[in-house]
Coordinates of C-alpha atoms and ligand atoms in Angstrom, one line a residue:
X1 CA 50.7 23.2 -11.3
X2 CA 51.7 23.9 -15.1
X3 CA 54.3 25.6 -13.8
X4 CA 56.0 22.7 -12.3
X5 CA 56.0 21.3 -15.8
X6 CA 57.2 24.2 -17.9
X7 CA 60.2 24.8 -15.1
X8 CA 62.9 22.3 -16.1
X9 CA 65.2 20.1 -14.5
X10 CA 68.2 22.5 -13.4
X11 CA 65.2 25.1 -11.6
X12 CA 63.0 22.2 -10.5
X13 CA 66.2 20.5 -8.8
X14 CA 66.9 23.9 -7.2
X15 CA 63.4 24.5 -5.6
X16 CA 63.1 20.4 -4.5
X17 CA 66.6 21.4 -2.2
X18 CA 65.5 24.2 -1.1
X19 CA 62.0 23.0 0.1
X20 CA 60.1 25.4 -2.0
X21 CA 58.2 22.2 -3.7
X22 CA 58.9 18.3 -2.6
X23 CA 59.4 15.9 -5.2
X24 CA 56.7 13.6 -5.4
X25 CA 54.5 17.1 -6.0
X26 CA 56.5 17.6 -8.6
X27 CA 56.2 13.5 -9.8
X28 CA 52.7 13.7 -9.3
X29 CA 52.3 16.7 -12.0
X30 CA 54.0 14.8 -14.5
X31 CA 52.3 11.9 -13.9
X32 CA 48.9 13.9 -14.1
X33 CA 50.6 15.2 -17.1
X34 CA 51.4 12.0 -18.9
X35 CA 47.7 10.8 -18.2
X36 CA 46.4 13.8 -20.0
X37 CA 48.1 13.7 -23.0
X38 CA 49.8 10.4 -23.4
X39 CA 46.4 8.8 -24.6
X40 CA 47.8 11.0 -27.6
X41 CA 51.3 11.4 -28.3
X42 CA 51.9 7.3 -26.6
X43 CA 55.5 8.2 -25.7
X44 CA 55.5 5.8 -23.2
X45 CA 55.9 1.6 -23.1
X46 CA 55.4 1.5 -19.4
X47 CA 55.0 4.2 -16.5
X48 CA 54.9 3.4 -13.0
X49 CA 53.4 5.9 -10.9
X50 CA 53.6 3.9 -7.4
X51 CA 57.5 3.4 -7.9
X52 CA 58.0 6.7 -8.8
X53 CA 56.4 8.1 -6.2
X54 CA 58.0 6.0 -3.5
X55 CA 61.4 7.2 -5.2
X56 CA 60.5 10.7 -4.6
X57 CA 59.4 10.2 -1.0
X58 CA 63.1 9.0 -0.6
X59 CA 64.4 11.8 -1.7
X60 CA 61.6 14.0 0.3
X61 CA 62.6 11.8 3.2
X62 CA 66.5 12.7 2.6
X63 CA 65.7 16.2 2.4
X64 CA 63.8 16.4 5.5
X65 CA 66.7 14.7 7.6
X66 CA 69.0 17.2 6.1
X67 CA 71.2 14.8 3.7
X68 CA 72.9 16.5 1.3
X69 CA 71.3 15.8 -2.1
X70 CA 72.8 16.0 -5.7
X71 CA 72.3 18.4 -8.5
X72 CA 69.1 16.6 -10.1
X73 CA 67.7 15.1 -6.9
X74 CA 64.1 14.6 -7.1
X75 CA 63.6 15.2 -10.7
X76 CA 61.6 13.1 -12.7
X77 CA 63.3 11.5 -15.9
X78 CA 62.1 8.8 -18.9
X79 CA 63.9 5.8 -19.6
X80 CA 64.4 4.8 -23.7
X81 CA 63.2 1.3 -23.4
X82 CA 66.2 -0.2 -24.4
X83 CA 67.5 0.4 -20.8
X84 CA 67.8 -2.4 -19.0
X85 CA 66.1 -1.6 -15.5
X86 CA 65.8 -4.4 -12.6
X87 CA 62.5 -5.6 -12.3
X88 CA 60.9 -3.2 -14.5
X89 CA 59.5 -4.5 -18.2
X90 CA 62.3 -3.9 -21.1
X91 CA 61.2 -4.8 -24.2
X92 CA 63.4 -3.0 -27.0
X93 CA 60.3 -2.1 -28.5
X94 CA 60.2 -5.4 -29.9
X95 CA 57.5 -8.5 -29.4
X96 CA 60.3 -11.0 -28.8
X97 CA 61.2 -9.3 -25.3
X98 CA 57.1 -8.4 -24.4
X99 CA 57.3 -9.4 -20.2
X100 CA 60.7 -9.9 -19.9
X101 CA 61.9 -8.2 -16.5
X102 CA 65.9 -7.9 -16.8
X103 CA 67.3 -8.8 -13.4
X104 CA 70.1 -6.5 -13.0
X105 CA 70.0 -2.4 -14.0
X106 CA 72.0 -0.7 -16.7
X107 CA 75.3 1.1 -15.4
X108 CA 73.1 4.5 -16.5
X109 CA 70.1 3.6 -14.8
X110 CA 71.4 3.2 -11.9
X111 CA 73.4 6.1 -11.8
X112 CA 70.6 8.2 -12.5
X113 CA 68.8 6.4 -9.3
X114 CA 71.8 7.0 -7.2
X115 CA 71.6 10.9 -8.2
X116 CA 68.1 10.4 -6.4
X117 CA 66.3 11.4 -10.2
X118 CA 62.7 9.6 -10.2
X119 CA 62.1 7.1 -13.1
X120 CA 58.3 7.4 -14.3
X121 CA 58.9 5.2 -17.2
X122 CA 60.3 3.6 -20.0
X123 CA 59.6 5.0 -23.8
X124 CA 58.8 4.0 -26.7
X125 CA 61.3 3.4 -29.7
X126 CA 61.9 1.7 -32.8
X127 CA 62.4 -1.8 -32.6
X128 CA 65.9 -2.7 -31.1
X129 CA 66.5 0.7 -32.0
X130 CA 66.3 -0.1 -35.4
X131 CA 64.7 2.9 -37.6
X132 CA 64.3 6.7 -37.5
X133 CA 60.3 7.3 -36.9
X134 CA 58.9 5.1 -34.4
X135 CA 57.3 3.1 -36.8
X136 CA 59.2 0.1 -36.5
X137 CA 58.1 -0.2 -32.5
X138 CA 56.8 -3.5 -32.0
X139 CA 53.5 -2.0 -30.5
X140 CA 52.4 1.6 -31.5
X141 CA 54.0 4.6 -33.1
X142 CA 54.6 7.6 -31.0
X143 CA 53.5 10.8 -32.3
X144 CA 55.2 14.2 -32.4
X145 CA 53.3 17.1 -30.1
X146 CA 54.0 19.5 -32.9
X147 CA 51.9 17.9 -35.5
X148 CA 50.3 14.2 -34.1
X149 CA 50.2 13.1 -37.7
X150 CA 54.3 13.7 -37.6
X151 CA 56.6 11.2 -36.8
X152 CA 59.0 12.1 -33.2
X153 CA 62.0 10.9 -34.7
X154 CA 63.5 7.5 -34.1
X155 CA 64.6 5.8 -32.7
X156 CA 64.3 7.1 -29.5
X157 CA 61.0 9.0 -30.5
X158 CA 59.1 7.9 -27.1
X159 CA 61.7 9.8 -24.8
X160 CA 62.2 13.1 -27.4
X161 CA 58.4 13.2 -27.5
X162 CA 57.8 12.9 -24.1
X163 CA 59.9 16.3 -23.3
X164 CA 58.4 18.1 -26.3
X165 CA 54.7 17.3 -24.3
X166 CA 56.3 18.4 -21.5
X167 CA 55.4 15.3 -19.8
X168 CA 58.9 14.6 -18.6
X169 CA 62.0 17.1 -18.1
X170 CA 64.6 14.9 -18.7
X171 CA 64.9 11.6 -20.7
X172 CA 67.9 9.4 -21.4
X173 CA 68.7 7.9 -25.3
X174 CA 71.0 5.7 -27.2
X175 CA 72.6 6.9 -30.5
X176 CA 74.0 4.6 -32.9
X177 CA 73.5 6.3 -36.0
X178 CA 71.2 9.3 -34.7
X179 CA 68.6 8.1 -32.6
X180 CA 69.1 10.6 -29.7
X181 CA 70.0 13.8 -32.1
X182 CA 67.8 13.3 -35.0
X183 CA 64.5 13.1 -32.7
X184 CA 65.7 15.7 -30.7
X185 CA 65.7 17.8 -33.8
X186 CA 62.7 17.0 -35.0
X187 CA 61.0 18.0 -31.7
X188 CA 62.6 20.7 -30.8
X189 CA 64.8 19.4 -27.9
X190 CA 68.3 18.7 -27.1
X191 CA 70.0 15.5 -27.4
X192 CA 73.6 14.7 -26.8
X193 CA 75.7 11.9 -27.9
X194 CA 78.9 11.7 -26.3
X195 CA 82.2 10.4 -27.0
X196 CA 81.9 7.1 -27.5
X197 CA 83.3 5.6 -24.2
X198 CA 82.1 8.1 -22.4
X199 CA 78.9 6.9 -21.3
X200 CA 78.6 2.8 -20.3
X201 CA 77.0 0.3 -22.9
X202 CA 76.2 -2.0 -19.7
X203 CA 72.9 -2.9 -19.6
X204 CA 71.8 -1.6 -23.0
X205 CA 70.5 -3.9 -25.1
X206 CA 73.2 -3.9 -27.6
X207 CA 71.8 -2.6 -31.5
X208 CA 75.7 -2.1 -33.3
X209 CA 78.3 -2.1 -30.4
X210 CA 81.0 -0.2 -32.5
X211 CA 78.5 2.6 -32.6
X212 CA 76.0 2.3 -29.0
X213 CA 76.5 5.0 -27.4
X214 CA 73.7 6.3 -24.0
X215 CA 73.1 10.0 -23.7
X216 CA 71.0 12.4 -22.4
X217 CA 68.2 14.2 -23.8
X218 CA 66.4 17.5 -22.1
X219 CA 64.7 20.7 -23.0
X220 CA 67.7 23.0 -22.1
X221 CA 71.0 22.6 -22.8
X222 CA 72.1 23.0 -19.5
X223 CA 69.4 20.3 -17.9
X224 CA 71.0 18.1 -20.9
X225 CA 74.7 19.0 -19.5
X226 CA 73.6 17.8 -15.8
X227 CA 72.2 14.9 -16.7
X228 CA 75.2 14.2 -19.0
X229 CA 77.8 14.7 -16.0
X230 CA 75.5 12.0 -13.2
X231 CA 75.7 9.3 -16.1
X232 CA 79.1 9.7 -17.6
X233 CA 82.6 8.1 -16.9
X234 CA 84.6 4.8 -16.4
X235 CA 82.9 1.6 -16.4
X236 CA 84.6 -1.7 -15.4
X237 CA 81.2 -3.2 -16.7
X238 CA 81.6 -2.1 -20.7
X239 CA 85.3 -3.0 -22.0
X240 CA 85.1 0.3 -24.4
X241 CA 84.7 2.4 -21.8
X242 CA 86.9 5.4 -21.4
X243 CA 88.9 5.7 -18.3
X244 CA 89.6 9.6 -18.3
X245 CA 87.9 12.0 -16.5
X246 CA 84.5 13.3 -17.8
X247 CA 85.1 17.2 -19.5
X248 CA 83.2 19.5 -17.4
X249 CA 80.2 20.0 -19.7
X250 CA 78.0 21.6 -16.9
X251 CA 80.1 24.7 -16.4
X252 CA 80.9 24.9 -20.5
X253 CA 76.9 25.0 -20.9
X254 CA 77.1 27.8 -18.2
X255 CA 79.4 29.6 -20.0
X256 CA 77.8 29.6 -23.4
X257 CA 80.0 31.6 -24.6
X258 CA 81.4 30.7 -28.9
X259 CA 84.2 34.1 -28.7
X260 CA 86.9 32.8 -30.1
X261 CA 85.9 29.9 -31.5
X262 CA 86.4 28.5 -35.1
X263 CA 83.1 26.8 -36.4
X264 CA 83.5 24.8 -39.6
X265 CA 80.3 24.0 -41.7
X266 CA 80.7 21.4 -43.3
X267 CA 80.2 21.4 -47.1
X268 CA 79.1 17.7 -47.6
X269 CA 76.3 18.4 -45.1
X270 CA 73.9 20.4 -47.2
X271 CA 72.3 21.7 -49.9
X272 CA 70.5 19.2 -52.9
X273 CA 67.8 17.2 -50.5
X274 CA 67.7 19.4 -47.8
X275 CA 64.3 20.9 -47.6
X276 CA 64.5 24.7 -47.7
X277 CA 63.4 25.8 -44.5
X278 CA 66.3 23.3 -43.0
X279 CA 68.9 25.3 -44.6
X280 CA 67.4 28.7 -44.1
X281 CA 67.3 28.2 -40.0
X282 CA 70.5 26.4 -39.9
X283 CA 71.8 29.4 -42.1
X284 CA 70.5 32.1 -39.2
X285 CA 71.9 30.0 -35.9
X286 CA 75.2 30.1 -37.9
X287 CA 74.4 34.0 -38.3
X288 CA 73.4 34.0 -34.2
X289 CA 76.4 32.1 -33.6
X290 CA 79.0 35.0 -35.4
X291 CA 76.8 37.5 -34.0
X292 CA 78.1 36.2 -30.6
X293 CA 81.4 36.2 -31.7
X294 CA 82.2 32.5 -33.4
X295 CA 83.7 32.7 -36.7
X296 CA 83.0 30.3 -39.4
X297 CA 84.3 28.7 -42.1
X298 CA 83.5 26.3 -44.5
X299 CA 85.3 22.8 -44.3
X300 CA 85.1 20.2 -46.2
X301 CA 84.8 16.3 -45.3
X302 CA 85.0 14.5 -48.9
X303 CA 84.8 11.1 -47.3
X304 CA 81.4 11.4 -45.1
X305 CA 79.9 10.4 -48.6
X306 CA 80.7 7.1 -47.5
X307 CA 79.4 7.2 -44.2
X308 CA 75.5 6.3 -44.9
X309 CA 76.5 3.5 -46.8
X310 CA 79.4 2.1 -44.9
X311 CA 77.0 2.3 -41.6
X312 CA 74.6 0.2 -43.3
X313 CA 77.2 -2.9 -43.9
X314 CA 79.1 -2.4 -40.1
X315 CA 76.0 -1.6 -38.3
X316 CA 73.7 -4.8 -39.6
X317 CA 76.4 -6.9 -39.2
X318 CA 76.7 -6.1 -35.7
X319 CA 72.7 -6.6 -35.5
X320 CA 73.1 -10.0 -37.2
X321 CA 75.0 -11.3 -34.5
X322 CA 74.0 -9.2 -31.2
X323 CA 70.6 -10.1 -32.2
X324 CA 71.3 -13.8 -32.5
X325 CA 71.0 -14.1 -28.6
X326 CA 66.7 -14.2 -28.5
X327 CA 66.7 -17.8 -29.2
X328 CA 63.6 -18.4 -27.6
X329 CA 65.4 -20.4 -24.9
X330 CA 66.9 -17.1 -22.3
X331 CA 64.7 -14.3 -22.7
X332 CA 61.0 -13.4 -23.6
X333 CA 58.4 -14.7 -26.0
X334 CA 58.7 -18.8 -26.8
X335 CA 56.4 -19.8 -29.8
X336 CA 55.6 -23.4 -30.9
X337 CA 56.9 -24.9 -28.4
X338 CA 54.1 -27.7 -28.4
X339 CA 56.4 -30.8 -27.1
X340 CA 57.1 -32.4 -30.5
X341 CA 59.1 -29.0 -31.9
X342 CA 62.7 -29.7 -31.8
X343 CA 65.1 -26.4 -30.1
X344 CA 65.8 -25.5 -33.7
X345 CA 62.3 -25.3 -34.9
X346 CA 61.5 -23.4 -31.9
X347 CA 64.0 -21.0 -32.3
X348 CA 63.2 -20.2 -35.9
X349 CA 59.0 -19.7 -35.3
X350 CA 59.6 -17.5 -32.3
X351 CA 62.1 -15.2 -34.5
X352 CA 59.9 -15.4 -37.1
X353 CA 57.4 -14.1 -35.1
X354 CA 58.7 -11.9 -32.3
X355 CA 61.0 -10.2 -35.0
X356 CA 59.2 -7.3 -37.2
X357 CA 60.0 -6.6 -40.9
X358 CA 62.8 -4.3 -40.4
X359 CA 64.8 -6.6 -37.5
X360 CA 64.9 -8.8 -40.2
X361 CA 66.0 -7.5 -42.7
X362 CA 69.2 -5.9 -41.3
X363 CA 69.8 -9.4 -39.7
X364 CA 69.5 -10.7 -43.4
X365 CA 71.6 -8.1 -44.8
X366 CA 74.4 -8.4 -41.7
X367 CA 74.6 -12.1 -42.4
X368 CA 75.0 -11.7 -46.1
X369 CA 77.8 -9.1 -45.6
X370 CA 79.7 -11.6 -42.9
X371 CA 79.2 -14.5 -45.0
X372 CA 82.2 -15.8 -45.9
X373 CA 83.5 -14.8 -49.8
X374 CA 81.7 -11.3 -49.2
X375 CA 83.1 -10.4 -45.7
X376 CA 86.3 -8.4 -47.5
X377 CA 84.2 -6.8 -50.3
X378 CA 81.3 -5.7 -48.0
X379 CA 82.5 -5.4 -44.4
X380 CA 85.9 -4.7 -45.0
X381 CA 85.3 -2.1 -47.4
X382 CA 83.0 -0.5 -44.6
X383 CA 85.3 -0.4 -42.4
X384 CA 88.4 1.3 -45.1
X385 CA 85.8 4.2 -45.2
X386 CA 85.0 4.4 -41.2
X387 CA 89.0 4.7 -40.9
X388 CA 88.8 7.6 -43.8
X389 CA 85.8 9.7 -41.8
X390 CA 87.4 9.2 -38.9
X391 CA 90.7 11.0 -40.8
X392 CA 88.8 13.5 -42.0
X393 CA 87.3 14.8 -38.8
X394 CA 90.8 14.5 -37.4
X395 CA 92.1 16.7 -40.4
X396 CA 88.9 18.8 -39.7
X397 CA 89.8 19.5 -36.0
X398 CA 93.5 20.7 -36.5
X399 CA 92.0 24.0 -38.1
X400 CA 88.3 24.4 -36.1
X401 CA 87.3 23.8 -32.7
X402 CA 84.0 21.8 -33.6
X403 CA 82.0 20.9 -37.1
X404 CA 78.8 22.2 -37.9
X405 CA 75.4 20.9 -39.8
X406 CA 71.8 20.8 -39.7
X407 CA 71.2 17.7 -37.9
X408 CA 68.8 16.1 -40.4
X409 CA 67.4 16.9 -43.7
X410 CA 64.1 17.3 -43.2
X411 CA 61.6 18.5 -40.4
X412 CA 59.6 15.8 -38.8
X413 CA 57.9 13.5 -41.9
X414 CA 53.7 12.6 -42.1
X415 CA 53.5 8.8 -40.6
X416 CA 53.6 6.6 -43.2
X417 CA 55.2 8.3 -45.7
X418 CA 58.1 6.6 -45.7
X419 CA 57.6 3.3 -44.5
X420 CA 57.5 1.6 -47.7
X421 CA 60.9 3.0 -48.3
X422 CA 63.9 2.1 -46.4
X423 CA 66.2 3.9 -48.6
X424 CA 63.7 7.5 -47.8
X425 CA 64.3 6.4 -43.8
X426 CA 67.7 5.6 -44.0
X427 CA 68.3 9.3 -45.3
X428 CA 67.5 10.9 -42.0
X429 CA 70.5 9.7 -40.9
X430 CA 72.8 11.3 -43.1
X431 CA 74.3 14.5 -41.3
X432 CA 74.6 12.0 -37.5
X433 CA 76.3 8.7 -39.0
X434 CA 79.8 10.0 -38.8
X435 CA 79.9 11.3 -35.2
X436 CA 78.8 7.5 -35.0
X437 CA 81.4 6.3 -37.2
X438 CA 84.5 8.1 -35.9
X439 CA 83.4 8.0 -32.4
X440 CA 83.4 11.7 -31.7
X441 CA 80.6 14.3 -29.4
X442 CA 78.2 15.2 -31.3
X443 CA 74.2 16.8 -30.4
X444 CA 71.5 18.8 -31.6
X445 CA 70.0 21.9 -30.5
X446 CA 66.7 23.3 -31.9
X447 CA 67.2 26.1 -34.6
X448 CA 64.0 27.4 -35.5
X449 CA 61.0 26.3 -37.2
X450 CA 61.1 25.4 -40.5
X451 CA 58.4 28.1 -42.6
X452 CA 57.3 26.1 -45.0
X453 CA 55.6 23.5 -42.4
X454 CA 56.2 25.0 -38.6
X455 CA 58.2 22.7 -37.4
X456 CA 61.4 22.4 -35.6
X457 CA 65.1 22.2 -37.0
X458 CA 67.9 21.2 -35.3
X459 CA 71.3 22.4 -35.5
X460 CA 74.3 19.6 -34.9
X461 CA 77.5 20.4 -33.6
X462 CA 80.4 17.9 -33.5
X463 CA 83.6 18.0 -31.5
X464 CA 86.6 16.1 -31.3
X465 CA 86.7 12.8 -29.4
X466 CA 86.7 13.9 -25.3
X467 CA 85.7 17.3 -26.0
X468 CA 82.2 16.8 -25.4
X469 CA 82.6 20.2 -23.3
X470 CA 82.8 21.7 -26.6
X471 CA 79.1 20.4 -28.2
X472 CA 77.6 21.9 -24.6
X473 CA 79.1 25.4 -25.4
X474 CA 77.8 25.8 -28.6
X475 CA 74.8 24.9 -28.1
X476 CA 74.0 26.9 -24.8
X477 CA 75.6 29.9 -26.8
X478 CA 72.9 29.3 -29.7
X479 CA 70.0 28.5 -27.0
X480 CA 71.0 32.1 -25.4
X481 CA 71.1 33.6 -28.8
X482 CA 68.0 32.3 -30.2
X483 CA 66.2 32.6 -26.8
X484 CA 66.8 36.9 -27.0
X485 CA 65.3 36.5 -30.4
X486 CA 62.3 34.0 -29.2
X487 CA 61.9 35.3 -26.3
X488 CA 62.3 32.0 -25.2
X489 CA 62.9 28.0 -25.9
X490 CA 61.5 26.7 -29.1
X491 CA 59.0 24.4 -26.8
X492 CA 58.0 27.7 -24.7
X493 CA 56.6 28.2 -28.2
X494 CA 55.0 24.5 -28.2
X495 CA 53.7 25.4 -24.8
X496 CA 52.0 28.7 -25.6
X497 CA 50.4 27.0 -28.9
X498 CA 49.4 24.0 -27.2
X499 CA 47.4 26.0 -24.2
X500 CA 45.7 26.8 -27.3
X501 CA 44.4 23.7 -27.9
X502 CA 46.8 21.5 -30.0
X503 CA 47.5 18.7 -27.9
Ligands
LIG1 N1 68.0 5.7 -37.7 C1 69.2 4.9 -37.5 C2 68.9 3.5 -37.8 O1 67.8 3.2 -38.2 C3 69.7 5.2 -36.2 C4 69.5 4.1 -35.1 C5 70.1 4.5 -33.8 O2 70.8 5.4 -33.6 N2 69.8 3.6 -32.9 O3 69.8 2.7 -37.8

């Protein structure tokens, strides 16, 4: 049975076709899986075990009658919360949605149904995405199988968790400033974000919409890749979608192969603040990386100093008024409404209650920078230094093929540490904000375990806007690298260790 969870998507897809195992066998491990060990790493908000199983008798059903079925057919996935998905509880993580049932589904939820994957459930996360821990969740925090006093990363912390306990093989995320990579590095797993435009906003309960961008998340880089390709492409739904054809990042994580290509580290994305064993693994994947015939160089990219800063003016901003739609009256939690409350006084005691601390204050701090007399000096300035990351990137890619980093600056952090400091939880953020900010492909691929705690790095790599192909190559060339060294994944490791009794 363990072996149906230790298999992944790509080889669990393959045996489902073939007949070998039929999907809800495979559906019912993982949900024998998630009651196990969910009691303690909570990565999940909801599961529903009688859906999911009828889903995978469909696809048994299909297989049976001889249908042809798609690359991932039959393979159970997670959901980030944020995800609207018909008829199925979506709360954002946050108290003001608790019972709302959306009645439509997200463009990437459905596409993942149509591919025939099975949803088992939707994750946990930081409140409307808001936060890099899990913390902020409006009902528990998640906790990281590694170390269950560590934080999985945030905010979609519920679905990088929930691969990392191997109770799920594939998980989908949302990444406005970091949330799919920097839990995937802290984990151990892989999380793309791709191109902006390249993946539909439809359906996603909307955080920053200059910046919201759905992705996949897996334990492989290829099972990352095939989910990648059944939920990306044009949209008529989501206005910023891209109409160009999707790069073929399935066949580039096949080929895994960095010969001949240019890798620039970048120089802003390192040293003071990074904890040692950070730099030391990022230092030997870029050694792997040459050893498999990449070379590198060291670029620099003077204006992503800006880039923490200028995300925390655009990106509240766009929370202040995205978040402005729970007004008690369309979705969700109502408070106070005892017959003599006016709309307005309704309004304001169920956002002052269904909103958590950190909701409100980027809605404060969004409104102050709009408000009129500041908008130049605080927004507009933001949006000068977006335009000058994005220049530098472009600068960047006319003499490498992709940038380099570790993809945050620290391993996974003790819950609680830094709760009482925004400015501490904020800094997570600093090596994924300007993929965000210039719109480019960008994910993070585990690197090795840090030695001064024993827990997982991860290595970003960032390519030009459309080449997402290029992020997938990388990283499958330093998962094969790493893997002859390991002999293995990095959660293989998790795996062996927690057969031993960690989880
Ligand atoms: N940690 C970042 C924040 O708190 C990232 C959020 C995200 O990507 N959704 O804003």
């Amino acid at each position: 049975m363990s072996e149906l969870l230790t298999a992944g998507a790509a080889e669990l897809a393959t045996r489902i076709a073939s007949g070998q195992v039929s999907s809800r066998e495979v559906t019912q491990a993982h949900l024998d899986r998630i009651d196990a060990v969910d009691g303690d790493v909570r990565a999940f908000l909801h599961v529903d075990g009688e859906r999911a199983l009828a889903a995978a008798d469909v696809i048994d059903a299909k297989r049976s009658a001889g249908e042809e079925l798609g690359p991932l057919a039959g393979v159970p996935i997670a959901v980030k919360d944020i995800f609207c998905t018909k008829g199925v509880p979506t709360t954002a993580g946050s108290r003001i949605l608790e019972g709302w049932r959306p009645p439509y589904d997200a463009t990437v939820t459905r596409r993942v149904q149509d591919a025939g994957l099975v949803i088992l459930g939707k994750t946990n996360l930081d409140e409307f995405a808001m936060g890099s821990s899990t913390e902020n969740s409006g009902y528990f925090t998640t906790h990281n199988p590694w170390d269950l006093e560590r934080i999985p990363g945030g905010s979609g912390g519920g679905s990088a968790a929930a691969l990392a306990a191997f109770e799920v093989p594939l998980a989908l995320g949302t990444d406005t400033g970091g949330s799919i990579r920097q839990p995937a590095s802290v984990t151990g797993t892989v999380g793309v974000k791709p191109t902006y435009g390249g993946t539909s906003r439809y359906g996603v309960i909307a955080m920053a919409s200059s910046l919201d961008q759905p992705g996949p998340c897996g334990r492989t880089v290829l099972d990352t890749a095939l989910l990648h390709q059944v939920i990306a492409g044009w949209d008529p739904m989501d206005s910023t979608s891209i109409d160009a054809p999707v790069p073929d990042v399935v066949a580039a994580a096949r080929r895994a192969d960095v010969r001949g290509m240019k890798l620039g580290v970048v120089k802003e994305l390192g040293g003071e603040g990074y904890a040692p064993g950070v730099e030391q693994c990022f230092r030997e994947a870029l050694a792997a990386l040459e050893d498999a015939g990449a070379e590198i160089v060291e670029v620099s990219c003077p204006n992503f100093g800006y880039a923490l800063g200028a995300y925390y003016l655009i990106m509240p901003s766009e929370v202040s008024s995205n978040l402005a739609r729970f007004d008690a009256m369309r979705y969700g939690l109502r408070v106070g409404d005892d017959g003599s409350a006016g709309a307005e006084e309704v309004m304001a005691r169920t956002r002052g209650t269904g909103f958590g601390a950190e909701v409100k204050r980027r809605i404060i701090i969004g409104t102050y920078a709009l408000s009129s007399g500041y908008y130049d000096a605080y927004y507009g300035s933001a949006q000068k230094a977006r335009t000058l990351i994005a220049r530098d990137f472009e600068a960047a890619f006319e003499t490498v093929d992709v940038l380099v980093s570790p993809s945050t600056p620290s391993t996974a952090f003790r819950i609680g540490e830094r709760s009482d400091d925004p400015l501490a939880m904020y800094a997570a953020d600093l090596c994924t904000i300007p993929s965000n900010m210039a719109g480019n492909a960008s994910g993070s691929f585990p690197c090795g375990l840090a030695p001064e705690d024993g827990l997982p790095v991860g290595f970003q790599v960032m390519a030009p806007v459309l080449a997402d192909d290029r992020v997938y190559r990388v990283g499958a060339a330093l998962e094969r690298e790493l893997a002859g060294r390991w002999g293995g994944l990095l959660t293989d490791q998790l795996w062996a260790r927690e057969n031993g009794g960690a989880l």
